[in-house]
Coordinates of C-alpha atoms in Angstrom, one line a residue:
X1 CA 0.3 0.0 0.0
X2 CA 3.0 2.0 -0.3
X3 CA 2.0 3.1 -4.2
X4 CA -1.2 4.9 -3.4
X5 CA -1.9 8.8 -4.4
X6 CA -5.2 10.6 -3.7
X7 CA -5.9 13.5 -5.9
X8 CA -8.4 15.7 -7.8
X9 CA -9.0 15.7 -11.5
X10 CA -8.3 19.1 -11.5
X11 CA -4.7 18.8 -10.5
X12 CA -4.5 15.3 -12.3
X13 CA -5.2 17.7 -15.4
X14 CA -2.9 20.2 -14.6
X15 CA 0.1 18.5 -13.9
X16 CA -0.6 16.8 -17.4
X17 CA -1.1 20.0 -18.7
X18 CA 2.8 21.6 -17.5
X19 CA 4.3 18.0 -19.0
X20 CA 3.0 18.7 -22.4
X21 CA 3.0 21.6 -24.6
X22 CA 1.2 21.4 -28.3
X23 CA 2.7 23.9 -30.2
X24 CA 0.8 25.7 -33.4
X25 CA 3.8 26.4 -36.0
X26 CA 3.5 29.9 -37.5
X27 CA 6.3 29.7 -39.5
X28 CA 6.8 32.7 -42.1
X29 CA 10.7 32.8 -43.4
X30 CA 14.1 30.8 -42.2
X31 CA 13.3 30.5 -39.3
X32 CA 11.0 27.8 -39.7
X33 CA 13.8 26.1 -41.0
X34 CA 15.4 26.0 -37.7
X35 CA 12.1 25.5 -36.3
X36 CA 11.8 22.5 -38.4
X37 CA 15.0 21.2 -37.5
X38 CA 14.2 21.5 -33.6
X39 CA 11.5 19.3 -34.4
X40 CA 13.4 16.6 -36.4
X41 CA 15.9 13.9 -35.0
X42 CA 18.9 15.2 -33.8
X43 CA 16.7 17.6 -31.3
X44 CA 13.5 15.8 -31.0
X45 CA 11.1 18.3 -29.2
X46 CA 8.4 15.0 -29.2
X47 CA 10.2 14.0 -26.3
X48 CA 9.8 16.8 -24.3
X49 CA 6.1 16.5 -24.5
X50 CA 6.3 18.8 -27.5
X51 CA 3.5 17.6 -30.1
X52 CA 3.4 19.6 -33.2
X53 CA -0.7 20.5 -34.3
X54 CA -2.0 21.3 -37.2
X55 CA -5.1 23.5 -35.6
X56 CA -5.3 26.2 -33.1
X57 CA -7.8 24.5 -31.7
X58 CA -5.6 21.7 -30.0
X59 CA -2.6 23.6 -29.4
X60 CA -1.7 25.7 -26.6
X61 CA 1.9 27.6 -27.6
X62 CA 2.4 29.3 -30.9
X63 CA 6.0 29.8 -32.3
X64 CA 6.0 32.9 -34.4
X65 CA 9.0 32.0 -36.8
X66 CA 10.0 34.8 -39.0
X67 CA 9.0 38.3 -40.5
X68 CA 4.7 39.5 -39.8
X69 CA 3.5 41.2 -42.1
X70 CA 0.6 43.7 -42.0
X71 CA -1.2 41.5 -44.6
X72 CA -0.3 38.5 -42.1
X73 CA -1.2 39.8 -39.1
X74 CA -5.1 39.1 -39.4
X75 CA -4.3 35.5 -39.9
X76 CA -1.8 34.9 -36.9
X77 CA -4.7 36.8 -34.8
X78 CA -7.0 34.3 -36.0
X79 CA -5.1 31.5 -34.8
X80 CA -4.5 33.0 -31.6
X81 CA -7.6 34.0 -30.3
X82 CA -8.6 30.2 -31.3
X83 CA -6.1 28.7 -29.5
X84 CA -6.8 26.7 -26.1
X85 CA -6.5 28.9 -22.5
X86 CA -3.9 29.0 -21.3
X87 CA -2.2 30.2 -24.3
X88 CA 1.5 31.3 -24.8
X89 CA 4.0 32.4 -27.6
X90 CA 7.7 31.8 -28.6
X91 CA 8.7 35.4 -31.1
X92 CA 11.7 33.3 -32.6
X93 CA 14.3 35.7 -34.6
X94 CA 14.9 38.8 -34.9
X95 CA 12.6 39.4 -37.6
X96 CA 9.9 38.4 -36.0
X97 CA 11.0 40.2 -32.4
X98 CA 11.6 43.5 -33.8
X99 CA 11.6 43.2 -37.8
X100 CA 15.1 42.4 -38.3
X101 CA 16.4 43.8 -41.2
X102 CA 13.4 44.5 -42.5
X103 CA 11.7 47.2 -39.6
X104 CA 12.0 50.2 -41.9
X105 CA 9.6 48.6 -44.3
X106 CA 6.1 50.0 -44.1
X107 CA 5.1 46.1 -44.7
X108 CA 6.5 44.9 -41.8
X109 CA 5.2 44.7 -38.1
X110 CA 8.6 46.0 -36.3
X111 CA 7.1 44.6 -33.0
X112 CA 4.5 41.9 -32.6
X113 CA 4.2 42.4 -28.5
X114 CA 2.0 45.3 -29.7
X115 CA -0.9 42.6 -31.0
X116 CA 0.3 39.5 -29.2
X117 CA 1.8 38.9 -25.6
X118 CA 5.3 36.6 -25.9
X119 CA 6.0 34.7 -23.7
X120 CA 9.5 33.9 -24.7
X121 CA 11.7 35.8 -27.0
X122 CA 14.4 33.1 -28.9
X123 CA 16.8 35.6 -30.5
X124 CA 19.2 35.2 -33.1
X125 CA 19.0 35.4 -37.2
X126 CA 17.9 32.4 -37.6
X127 CA 18.5 31.5 -33.9
X128 CA 19.7 28.3 -33.3
X129 CA 17.7 25.0 -32.8
X130 CA 18.7 24.5 -29.5
X131 CA 17.6 28.3 -28.2
X132 CA 14.1 26.6 -29.6
X133 CA 14.1 23.8 -27.5
X134 CA 15.4 25.5 -24.4
X135 CA 12.8 28.6 -24.2
X136 CA 9.9 25.5 -24.7
X137 CA 11.8 23.8 -21.7
X138 CA 11.8 26.6 -19.4
X139 CA 8.1 27.4 -20.4
X140 CA 7.2 23.8 -19.5
X141 CA 9.0 24.3 -16.4
X142 CA 7.0 28.0 -15.3
X143 CA 4.2 26.9 -16.9

């Protein structure tokens, strides 16, 4: 009788949610290749409980990888609104964080944080896939 555990369904559900994240990939440019590499066999985000979803209704993490233009912003906001609660956002790459090389362009969103709350920023142009994996692990710890 040593291995008996008493808990509630809510606590069990929150524990399971904390240990797994289901990201919605929003790959817009070259950072998307690095995001795909993080999901591939060398880093393998699946082993951290990170399963990419194609539907925003099944995702709780949005990874914005690349340059967000004014034309793409409404689609990003629609997908963000359809995501599960609690929802988290990682901005990946200097283009997603600050507009990067294209910040002076009138068609590029230079600060995505004006529209969506960013929980983690992964810096670099393009950032290493290991940095994305580390950001996801940090989100899981602080979730």
